[in-house]
PDB file of N, CA and C in Angstrom:
ATOM      1  N   SER A   1     -61.670  12.225  -0.182  1.00  0.00           N
ATOM      2  CA  SER A   1     -60.936  11.273   0.649  1.00  0.00           C
ATOM      3  C   SER A   1     -60.639  10.003  -0.142  1.00  0.00           C
ATOM      4  N   ASN A   2     -59.542   9.391   0.162  1.00  0.00           N
ATOM      5  CA  ASN A   2     -59.190   8.102  -0.410  1.00  0.00           C
ATOM      6  C   ASN A   2     -59.589   7.019   0.575  1.00  0.00           C
ATOM      7  N   VAL A   3     -60.171   5.957   0.068  1.00  0.00           N
ATOM      8  CA  VAL A   3     -60.551   4.834   0.917  1.00  0.00           C
ATOM      9  C   VAL A   3     -59.603   3.682   0.630  1.00  0.00           C
ATOM     10  N   VAL A   4     -58.990   3.142   1.671  1.00  0.00           N
ATOM     11  CA  VAL A   4     -58.069   2.014   1.524  1.00  0.00           C
ATOM     12  C   VAL A   4     -58.432   0.939   2.537  1.00  0.00           C
ATOM     13  N   ARG A   5     -57.933  -0.241   2.300  1.00  0.00           N
ATOM     14  CA  ARG A   5     -58.107  -1.343   3.241  1.00  0.00           C
ATOM     15  C   ARG A   5     -56.851  -1.426   4.116  1.00  0.00           C
ATOM     16  N   PRO A   6     -56.986  -2.002   5.321  1.00  0.00           N
ATOM     17  CA  PRO A   6     -55.777  -2.168   6.142  1.00  0.00           C
ATOM     18  C   PRO A   6     -54.704  -2.908   5.348  1.00  0.00           C
ATOM     19  N   ASN A   7     -53.474  -2.473   5.465  1.00  0.00           N
ATOM     20  CA  ASN A   7     -52.298  -3.024   4.783  1.00  0.00           C
ATOM     21  C   ASN A   7     -52.220  -2.699   3.301  1.00  0.00           C
ATOM     22  N   ASP A   8     -53.145  -1.887   2.770  1.00  0.00           N
ATOM     23  CA  ASP A   8     -52.959  -1.355   1.419  1.00  0.00           C
ATOM     24  C   ASP A   8     -51.821  -0.339   1.451  1.00  0.00           C
ATOM     25  N   ASN A   9     -51.221  -0.114   0.296  1.00  0.00           N
ATOM     26  CA  ASN A   9     -50.216   0.932   0.192  1.00  0.00           C
ATOM     27  C   ASN A   9     -50.853   2.230  -0.273  1.00  0.00           C
ATOM     28  N   LEU A  10     -50.403   3.321   0.303  1.00  0.00           N
ATOM     29  CA  LEU A  10     -50.813   4.659  -0.132  1.00  0.00           C
ATOM     30  C   LEU A  10     -49.635   5.276  -0.856  1.00  0.00           C
ATOM     31  N   ARG A  11     -49.906   5.912  -1.997  1.00  0.00           N
ATOM     32  CA  ARG A  11     -48.825   6.534  -2.772  1.00  0.00           C
ATOM     33  C   ARG A  11     -49.082   8.020  -2.885  1.00  0.00           C
ATOM     34  N   LEU A  12     -48.116   8.802  -2.457  1.00  0.00           N
ATOM     35  CA  LEU A  12     -48.168  10.250  -2.625  1.00  0.00           C
ATOM     36  C   LEU A  12     -47.350  10.591  -3.860  1.00  0.00           C
ATOM     37  N   ILE A  13     -47.943  11.400  -4.749  1.00  0.00           N
ATOM     38  CA  ILE A  13     -47.254  11.764  -5.989  1.00  0.00           C
ATOM     39  C   ILE A  13     -47.107  13.277  -6.067  1.00  0.00           C
ATOM     40  N   ASN A  14     -46.353  13.727  -7.043  1.00  0.00           N
ATOM     41  CA  ASN A  14     -46.120  15.149  -7.283  1.00  0.00           C
ATOM     42  C   ASN A  14     -45.424  15.841  -6.117  1.00  0.00           C
ATOM     43  N   LEU A  15     -44.562  15.111  -5.423  1.00  0.00           N
ATOM     44  CA  LEU A  15     -43.747  15.751  -4.398  1.00  0.00           C
ATOM     45  C   LEU A  15     -42.645  16.541  -5.088  1.00  0.00           C
ATOM     46  N   ASN A  16     -42.116  17.530  -4.403  1.00  0.00           N
ATOM     47  CA  ASN A  16     -41.051  18.348  -4.968  1.00  0.00           C
ATOM     48  C   ASN A  16     -39.717  17.633  -4.757  1.00  0.00           C
ATOM     49  N   SER A  17     -39.147  17.127  -5.836  1.00  0.00           N
ATOM     50  CA  SER A  17     -37.911  16.362  -5.713  1.00  0.00           C
ATOM     51  C   SER A  17     -36.692  17.245  -5.472  1.00  0.00           C
ATOM     52  N   GLU A  18     -36.884  18.559  -5.458  1.00  0.00           N
ATOM     53  CA  GLU A  18     -35.778  19.478  -5.166  1.00  0.00           C
ATOM     54  C   GLU A  18     -35.607  19.690  -3.665  1.00  0.00           C
ATOM     55  N   GLU A  19     -36.592  19.248  -2.881  1.00  0.00           N
ATOM     56  CA  GLU A  19     -36.588  19.547  -1.457  1.00  0.00           C
ATOM     57  C   GLU A  19     -36.761  18.284  -0.631  1.00  0.00           C
ATOM     58  N   ILE A  20     -36.508  18.407   0.642  1.00  0.00           N
ATOM     59  CA  ILE A  20     -36.852  17.360   1.588  1.00  0.00           C
ATOM     60  C   ILE A  20     -38.326  17.546   1.959  1.00  0.00           C
ATOM     61  N   THR A  21     -39.093  16.482   1.895  1.00  0.00           N
ATOM     62  CA  THR A  21     -40.504  16.522   2.252  1.00  0.00           C
ATOM     63  C   THR A  21     -40.702  15.726   3.533  1.00  0.00           C
ATOM     64  N   GLU A  22     -41.396  16.320   4.491  1.00  0.00           N
ATOM     65  CA  GLU A  22     -41.746  15.617   5.717  1.00  0.00           C
ATOM     66  C   GLU A  22     -43.208  15.227   5.649  1.00  0.00           C
ATOM     67  N   ILE A  23     -43.511  14.001   6.054  1.00  0.00           N
ATOM     68  CA  ILE A  23     -44.873  13.481   6.008  1.00  0.00           C
ATOM     69  C   ILE A  23     -45.256  13.045   7.410  1.00  0.00           C
ATOM     70  N   PHE A  24     -46.371  13.589   7.893  1.00  0.00           N
ATOM     71  CA  PHE A  24     -46.865  13.284   9.233  1.00  0.00           C
ATOM     72  C   PHE A  24     -48.253  12.674   9.101  1.00  0.00           C
ATOM     73  N   VAL A  25     -48.481  11.537   9.737  1.00  0.00           N
ATOM     74  CA  VAL A  25     -49.776  10.857   9.679  1.00  0.00           C
ATOM     75  C   VAL A  25     -50.419  10.935  11.061  1.00  0.00           C
ATOM     76  N   TYR A  26     -51.660  11.433  11.095  1.00  0.00           N
ATOM     77  CA  TYR A  26     -52.402  11.595  12.346  1.00  0.00           C
ATOM     78  C   TYR A  26     -53.676  10.762  12.299  1.00  0.00           C
ATOM     79  N   ASN A  27     -54.073  10.228  13.465  1.00  0.00           N
ATOM     80  CA  ASN A  27     -55.369   9.558  13.532  1.00  0.00           C
ATOM     81  C   ASN A  27     -56.462  10.577  13.791  1.00  0.00           C
ATOM     82  N   MET A  28     -57.712  10.117  13.874  1.00  0.00           N
ATOM     83  CA  MET A  28     -58.814  11.071  13.996  1.00  0.00           C
ATOM     84  C   MET A  28     -58.845  11.765  15.355  1.00  0.00           C
ATOM     85  N   MET A  29     -58.070  11.272  16.322  1.00  0.00           N
ATOM     86  CA  MET A  29     -57.955  11.944  17.622  1.00  0.00           C
ATOM     87  C   MET A  29     -56.876  13.031  17.586  1.00  0.00           C
ATOM     88  N   GLY A  30     -56.195  13.156  16.439  1.00  0.00           N
ATOM     89  CA  GLY A  30     -55.138  14.148  16.316  1.00  0.00           C
ATOM     90  C   GLY A  30     -53.792  13.677  16.818  1.00  0.00           C
ATOM     91  N   GLU A  31     -53.680  12.386  17.112  1.00  0.00           N
ATOM     92  CA  GLU A  31     -52.411  11.842  17.597  1.00  0.00           C
ATOM     93  C   GLU A  31     -51.504  11.511  16.419  1.00  0.00           C
ATOM     94  N   LEU A  32     -50.246  11.915  16.525  1.00  0.00           N
ATOM     95  CA  LEU A  32     -49.253  11.605  15.492  1.00  0.00           C
ATOM     96  C   LEU A  32     -48.914  10.124  15.580  1.00  0.00           C
ATOM     97  N   ILE A  33     -49.099   9.396  14.485  1.00  0.00           N
ATOM     98  CA  ILE A  33     -48.842   7.956  14.524  1.00  0.00           C
ATOM     99  C   ILE A  33     -47.707   7.514  13.606  1.00  0.00           C
ATOM    100  N   ASP A  34     -47.350   8.307  12.623  1.00  0.00           N
ATOM    101  CA  ASP A  34     -46.228   7.968  11.745  1.00  0.00           C
ATOM    102  C   ASP A  34     -45.586   9.243  11.234  1.00  0.00           C
ATOM    103  N   THR A  35     -44.280   9.203  11.055  1.00  0.00           N
ATOM    104  CA  THR A  35     -43.530  10.311  10.466  1.00  0.00           C
ATOM    105  C   THR A  35     -42.576   9.726   9.437  1.00  0.00           C
ATOM    106  N   TYR A  36     -42.510  10.360   8.281  1.00  0.00           N
ATOM    107  CA  TYR A  36     -41.591   9.917   7.222  1.00  0.00           C
ATOM    108  C   TYR A  36     -40.834  11.133   6.705  1.00  0.00           C
ATOM    109  N   MET A  37     -39.593  10.926   6.276  1.00  0.00           N
ATOM    110  CA  MET A  37     -38.823  11.972   5.625  1.00  0.00           C
ATOM    111  C   MET A  37     -38.454  11.474   4.237  1.00  0.00           C
ATOM    112  N   VAL A  38     -38.806  12.267   3.223  1.00  0.00           N
ATOM    113  CA  VAL A  38     -38.553  11.890   1.834  1.00  0.00           C
ATOM    114  C   VAL A  38     -37.527  12.865   1.281  1.00  0.00           C
ATOM    115  N   ASP A  39     -36.389  12.342   0.881  1.00  0.00           N
ATOM    116  CA  ASP A  39     -35.300  13.199   0.418  1.00  0.00           C
ATOM    117  C   ASP A  39     -35.177  13.136  -1.099  1.00  0.00           C
ATOM    118  N   GLN A  40     -35.552  14.220  -1.747  1.00  0.00           N
ATOM    119  CA  GLN A  40     -35.382  14.381  -3.193  1.00  0.00           C
ATOM    120  C   GLN A  40     -36.015  13.255  -4.000  1.00  0.00           C
ATOM    121  N   ALA A  41     -37.307  13.026  -3.749  1.00  0.00           N
ATOM    122  CA  ALA A  41     -38.063  12.046  -4.530  1.00  0.00           C
ATOM    123  C   ALA A  41     -39.388  12.686  -4.913  1.00  0.00           C
ATOM    124  N   SER A  42     -39.923  12.306  -6.069  1.00  0.00           N
ATOM    125  CA  SER A  42     -41.175  12.911  -6.524  1.00  0.00           C
ATOM    126  C   SER A  42     -42.398  12.121  -6.076  1.00  0.00           C
ATOM    127  N   GLU A  43     -42.178  10.902  -5.550  1.00  0.00           N
ATOM    128  CA  GLU A  43     -43.304  10.171  -4.988  1.00  0.00           C
ATOM    129  C   GLU A  43     -42.835   9.309  -3.828  1.00  0.00           C
ATOM    130  N   PHE A  44     -43.808   8.898  -3.016  1.00  0.00           N
ATOM    131  CA  PHE A  44     -43.500   8.135  -1.810  1.00  0.00           C
ATOM    132  C   PHE A  44     -44.663   7.194  -1.525  1.00  0.00           C
ATOM    133  N   THR A  45     -44.346   5.947  -1.195  1.00  0.00           N
ATOM    134  CA  THR A  45     -45.367   4.950  -0.894  1.00  0.00           C
ATOM    135  C   THR A  45     -45.182   4.465   0.534  1.00  0.00           C
ATOM    136  N   PHE A  46     -46.284   4.369   1.261  1.00  0.00           N
ATOM    137  CA  PHE A  46     -46.217   3.796   2.607  1.00  0.00           C
ATOM    138  C   PHE A  46     -47.445   2.934   2.846  1.00  0.00           C
ATOM    139  N   ASN A  47     -47.357   2.101   3.864  1.00  0.00           N
ATOM    140  CA  ASN A  47     -48.405   1.117   4.129  1.00  0.00           C
ATOM    141  C   ASN A  47     -49.412   1.660   5.119  1.00  0.00           C
ATOM    142  N   ALA A  48     -50.696   1.485   4.808  1.00  0.00           N
ATOM    143  CA  ALA A  48     -51.779   1.939   5.692  1.00  0.00           C
ATOM    144  C   ALA A  48     -52.088   0.847   6.712  1.00  0.00           C
ATOM    145  N   ASN A  49     -51.121   0.568   7.554  1.00  0.00           N
ATOM    146  CA  ASN A  49     -51.272  -0.549   8.498  1.00  0.00           C
ATOM    147  C   ASN A  49     -51.928  -0.073   9.788  1.00  0.00           C
ATOM    148  N   HIS A  50     -53.055   0.595   9.661  1.00  0.00           N
ATOM    149  CA  HIS A  50     -53.740   1.173  10.808  1.00  0.00           C
ATOM    150  C   HIS A  50     -55.127   0.563  10.951  1.00  0.00           C
ATOM    151  N   VAL A  51     -55.708   0.740  12.113  1.00  0.00           N
ATOM    152  CA  VAL A  51     -57.077   0.275  12.330  1.00  0.00           C
ATOM    153  C   VAL A  51     -58.038   1.134  11.512  1.00  0.00           C
ATOM    154  N   SER A  52     -59.249   0.640  11.329  1.00  0.00           N
ATOM    155  CA  SER A  52     -60.257   1.376  10.570  1.00  0.00           C
ATOM    156  C   SER A  52     -60.473   2.762  11.161  1.00  0.00           C
ATOM    157  N   GLY A  53     -60.674   3.738  10.292  1.00  0.00           N
ATOM    158  CA  GLY A  53     -60.942   5.092  10.753  1.00  0.00           C
ATOM    159  C   GLY A  53     -60.464   6.129   9.760  1.00  0.00           C
ATOM    160  N   TYR A  54     -60.560   7.380  10.178  1.00  0.00           N
ATOM    161  CA  TYR A  54     -60.137   8.512   9.353  1.00  0.00           C
ATOM    162  C   TYR A  54     -58.729   8.919   9.747  1.00  0.00           C
ATOM    163  N   TYR A  55     -57.928   9.297   8.766  1.00  0.00           N
ATOM    164  CA  TYR A  55     -56.551   9.716   9.014  1.00  0.00           C
ATOM    165  C   TYR A  55     -56.254  10.982   8.221  1.00  0.00           C
ATOM    166  N   LEU A  56     -55.355  11.789   8.751  1.00  0.00           N
ATOM    167  CA  LEU A  56     -54.883  12.989   8.072  1.00  0.00           C
ATOM    168  C   LEU A  56     -53.396  12.826   7.789  1.00  0.00           C
ATOM    169  N   ILE A  57     -52.987  13.312   6.640  1.00  0.00           N
ATOM    170  CA  ILE A  57     -51.574  13.313   6.275  1.00  0.00           C
ATOM    171  C   ILE A  57     -51.170  14.758   6.020  1.00  0.00           C
ATOM    172  N   ASP A  58     -50.216  15.253   6.797  1.00  0.00           N
ATOM    173  CA  ASP A  58     -49.626  16.567   6.523  1.00  0.00           C
ATOM    174  C   ASP A  58     -48.361  16.350   5.715  1.00  0.00           C
ATOM    175  N   VAL A  59     -48.294  16.997   4.560  1.00  0.00           N
ATOM    176  CA  VAL A  59     -47.122  16.923   3.683  1.00  0.00           C
ATOM    177  C   VAL A  59     -46.474  18.302   3.721  1.00  0.00           C
ATOM    178  N   LYS A  60     -45.259  18.384   4.280  1.00  0.00           N
ATOM    179  CA  LYS A  60     -44.617  19.680   4.485  1.00  0.00           C
ATOM    180  C   LYS A  60     -43.258  19.742   3.802  1.00  0.00           C
ATOM    181  N   THR A  61     -43.011  20.890   3.166  1.00  0.00           N
ATOM    182  CA  THR A  61     -41.668  21.227   2.698  1.00  0.00           C
ATOM    183  C   THR A  61     -41.294  22.545   3.354  1.00  0.00           C
ATOM    184  N   ALA A  62     -40.129  23.064   3.028  1.00  0.00           N
ATOM    185  CA  ALA A  62     -39.703  24.336   3.606  1.00  0.00           C
ATOM    186  C   ALA A  62     -40.676  25.464   3.266  1.00  0.00           C
ATOM    187  N   ASN A  63     -41.344  25.364   2.103  1.00  0.00           N
ATOM    188  CA  ASN A  63     -42.177  26.470   1.629  1.00  0.00           C
ATOM    189  C   ASN A  63     -43.667  26.181   1.545  1.00  0.00           C
ATOM    190  N   ALA A  64     -44.088  24.969   1.835  1.00  0.00           N
ATOM    191  CA  ALA A  64     -45.498  24.633   1.619  1.00  0.00           C
ATOM    192  C   ALA A  64     -45.963  23.546   2.576  1.00  0.00           C
ATOM    193  N   LYS A  65     -47.279  23.514   2.782  1.00  0.00           N
ATOM    194  CA  LYS A  65     -47.900  22.446   3.577  1.00  0.00           C
ATOM    195  C   LYS A  65     -49.233  22.082   2.947  1.00  0.00           C
ATOM    196  N   THR A  66     -49.481  20.792   2.799  1.00  0.00           N
ATOM    197  CA  THR A  66     -50.737  20.299   2.264  1.00  0.00           C
ATOM    198  C   THR A  66     -51.264  19.246   3.239  1.00  0.00           C
ATOM    199  N   THR A  67     -52.571  19.243   3.446  1.00  0.00           N
ATOM    200  CA  THR A  67     -53.179  18.216   4.286  1.00  0.00           C
ATOM    201  C   THR A  67     -54.083  17.330   3.429  1.00  0.00           C
ATOM    202  N   LEU A  68     -53.871  16.038   3.508  1.00  0.00           N
ATOM    203  CA  LEU A  68     -54.665  15.066   2.773  1.00  0.00           C
ATOM    204  C   LEU A  68     -55.430  14.204   3.780  1.00  0.00           C
ATOM    205  N   ARG A  69     -56.511  13.602   3.336  1.00  0.00           N
ATOM    206  CA  ARG A  69     -57.307  12.737   4.210  1.00  0.00           C
ATOM    207  C   ARG A  69     -57.441  11.363   3.558  1.00  0.00           C
ATOM    208  N   TYR A  70     -57.492  10.339   4.399  1.00  0.00           N
ATOM    209  CA  TYR A  70     -57.844   9.018   3.888  1.00  0.00           C
ATOM    210  C   TYR A  70     -58.573   8.224   4.961  1.00  0.00           C
ATOM    211  N   ILE A  71     -59.277   7.213   4.507  1.00  0.00           N
ATOM    212  CA  ILE A  71     -60.096   6.382   5.376  1.00  0.00           C
ATOM    213  C   ILE A  71     -59.617   4.938   5.220  1.00  0.00           C
ATOM    214  N   VAL A  72     -59.415   4.269   6.348  1.00  0.00           N
ATOM    215  CA  VAL A  72     -59.129   2.837   6.324  1.00  0.00           C
ATOM    216  C   VAL A  72     -60.420   2.120   6.701  1.00  0.00           C
ATOM    217  N   LYS A  73     -60.869   1.214   5.832  1.00  0.00           N
ATOM    218  CA  LYS A  73     -62.117   0.461   6.096  1.00  0.00           C
ATOM    219  C   LYS A  73     -61.822  -1.013   6.217  1.00  0.00           C
TER     220      LYS A  73
END
């Protein structure tokens, strides 16, 4: 897990720049709190402007899905 402070930026790297990547951020209750669409970029940065807790990030393309975790302290 990655640990960040509120308002830190999170950077996702190694995205497939040939495809559209959808990014979904969920809180520990499983509620969807942010959605991003990344079009043909190999990395993406967003702000962790959430309350303290555990979060899941689903990174989806047409052919793959990865789930990442991070903690805001």
